[in-house]
Amino acid sequence: PVRPGESGPLATGARLERTGCMSVLPKPAPGVTSAFGSGTYSVTRSQRMPVVVLDRDARTRTVVSATLGDFHVHESEGLSSAAMMINELRPRVVVCSMAFDPVELLFFARWLRSTFGRTVVLIMLTRPGDTAQAILALQCGARACIELPVDPRRLRLLMTKHAV
């Protein structure tokens, strides 16, 4: 677990390696904080509960983040940066888009489940009316699916249900 006010460089070896179609995601690196993009931040216990929002589309990330104003939202546009955030922040909920490569998304979801078990809830964002995509999301381990565009009331309801 991260201790209040602690900061430092990302632990060595916590990087994404790609081998063929399979991604080897980083092992948890507790007790450190890291820089994502141009900003550096520290994790403290006094912050609101962290949530990771993962989508390639910046507009969707912004809408979801605005909807989740009661939570400490961390946005990511890639699976590897999201994995590092999840390792450090230990969020209760990850909101992820189905817009990624299906094989990489499947490996990401399996990594999430094998590393954190049922302690991290995965909510998937799917295309409207795409039943096949919703089924794939549930097969990947999602606890719930929300069709795009995101219905703020439904998302808040799911967050209240799963974040407690």
XYZ file of C-alpha atoms in Angstrom:
164
model
C 0.000 0.000 0.000
C 1.039 3.573 -0.636
C 1.921 5.558 2.472
C 0.512 9.097 2.793
C 2.677 11.798 1.215
C 5.140 9.327 -0.302
C 6.523 9.957 -3.773
C 9.370 8.762 -5.935
C 10.299 7.281 -9.284
C 8.397 4.399 -10.817
C 9.845 1.102 -9.608
C 12.294 -0.430 -12.045
C 10.978 -3.309 -14.087
C 7.408 -1.985 -14.106
C 7.129 -1.594 -17.842
C 5.010 -3.082 -20.580
C 6.713 -5.640 -22.762
C 5.106 -6.902 -25.932
C 5.701 -10.394 -27.218
C 3.717 -11.317 -30.308
C 0.039 -10.833 -29.446
C 0.503 -11.197 -25.708
C 1.224 -8.261 -23.457
C 3.099 -8.857 -20.216
C 1.764 -6.230 -17.859
C 3.752 -4.768 -14.988
C 3.813 -6.305 -11.523
C 2.413 -4.149 -8.722
C 4.878 -1.595 -7.378
C 3.440 -0.530 -4.010
C 4.741 2.433 -2.081
C 5.720 4.622 -5.024
C 4.186 7.240 -7.221
C 5.114 7.977 -10.783
C 4.834 10.469 -13.596
C 2.213 9.879 -16.267
C 2.569 12.267 -19.163
C 3.872 15.636 -18.053
C 2.451 15.697 -14.508
C 3.559 13.990 -11.333
C 1.219 13.278 -8.478
C 1.263 11.720 -5.026
C -1.332 9.362 -3.655
C -2.589 10.092 -0.157
C -5.222 8.303 1.875
C -7.176 11.536 2.275
C -8.058 11.680 -1.439
C -11.429 10.514 -2.724
C -11.621 6.947 -3.970
C -9.602 6.535 -7.182
C -11.225 5.402 -10.429
C -9.349 4.736 -13.679
C -11.098 5.695 -16.939
C -9.597 4.040 -19.996
C -10.587 5.133 -23.513
C -8.818 6.290 -26.677
C -11.381 9.049 -27.219
C -10.605 12.131 -25.118
C -14.224 13.347 -25.315
C -15.552 10.122 -23.810
C -12.942 10.246 -21.033
C -13.960 13.850 -20.295
C -17.679 13.004 -20.126
C -17.065 10.023 -17.843
C -14.700 12.060 -15.635
C -17.238 14.879 -15.325
C -19.949 12.375 -14.409
C -17.741 10.908 -11.673
C -16.984 14.194 -9.952
C -17.372 12.572 -6.502
C -14.421 10.273 -7.250
C -10.735 10.908 -7.883
C -10.683 10.104 -11.609
C -7.470 9.215 -13.454
C -7.711 9.129 -17.245
C -5.678 6.933 -19.570
C -5.730 6.500 -23.331
C -3.642 3.309 -23.369
C -3.679 -0.103 -21.732
C -0.067 0.027 -20.498
C -0.398 3.410 -18.764
C -3.713 2.258 -17.271
C -2.024 -0.874 -15.922
C 0.623 1.230 -14.189
C -2.049 3.524 -12.720
C -4.053 0.553 -11.491
C -0.957 -0.968 -9.860
C -0.238 2.229 -7.973
C -3.706 3.549 -7.187
C -5.522 0.287 -6.457
C -8.855 1.675 -7.695
C -12.100 -0.012 -6.762
C -13.516 0.590 -10.274
C -12.031 0.672 -13.797
C -14.207 2.087 -16.585
C -12.862 0.796 -19.907
C -13.889 1.239 -23.528
C -14.239 -1.668 -25.950
C -12.459 0.469 -28.594
C -9.137 -1.347 -28.095
C -7.829 -4.364 -29.982
C -9.942 -7.315 -28.739
C -6.924 -9.563 -28.062
C -5.087 -6.883 -26.079
C -8.285 -6.023 -24.214
C -8.803 -9.675 -23.314
C -5.237 -9.948 -21.960
C -5.720 -6.702 -20.025
C -8.964 -7.967 -18.472
C -7.371 -11.327 -17.588
C -4.391 -9.541 -16.037
C -6.754 -7.353 -14.021
C -8.702 -10.370 -12.757
C -5.634 -12.505 -12.002
C -3.817 -9.677 -10.197
C -6.685 -8.141 -8.227
C -9.390 -10.811 -8.255
C -12.874 -9.449 -7.684
C -11.621 -6.411 -5.718
C -11.504 -4.264 -8.876
C -14.809 -3.836 -10.705
C -14.576 -3.560 -14.495
C -17.289 -1.510 -16.228
C -17.112 -1.616 -20.032
C -18.304 1.042 -22.495
C -19.863 -0.539 -25.610
C -21.228 0.661 -28.950
C -24.976 1.368 -28.939
C -27.094 -1.644 -29.869
C -24.078 -3.934 -30.297
C -25.138 -7.064 -28.420
C -22.089 -9.030 -29.586
C -19.773 -6.404 -28.099
C -21.684 -6.439 -24.801
C -21.394 -10.243 -24.656
C -17.648 -10.009 -25.352
C -17.305 -7.408 -22.579
C -19.017 -9.721 -20.090
C -16.852 -12.638 -21.253
C -13.779 -10.460 -20.622
C -14.852 -10.097 -17.006
C -16.882 -6.889 -16.974
C -19.404 -6.620 -14.144
C -21.512 -4.211 -16.175
C -21.759 -2.611 -19.616
C -22.875 0.879 -20.550
C -23.698 1.856 -24.122
C -22.125 4.945 -25.633
C -22.949 7.776 -25.370
C -22.655 7.378 -21.612
C -25.849 7.871 -19.623
C -24.622 9.796 -16.549
C -27.435 8.507 -14.307
C -26.738 4.869 -15.175
C -22.987 5.323 -14.661
C -23.497 6.984 -11.255
C -25.896 4.186 -10.271
C -23.334 1.516 -11.206
C -20.577 3.404 -9.366
C -22.720 3.635 -6.234
C -23.510 -0.068 -6.458
C -19.940 -1.285 -7.062
C -17.729 1.323 -5.407
C -18.896 0.791 -1.845
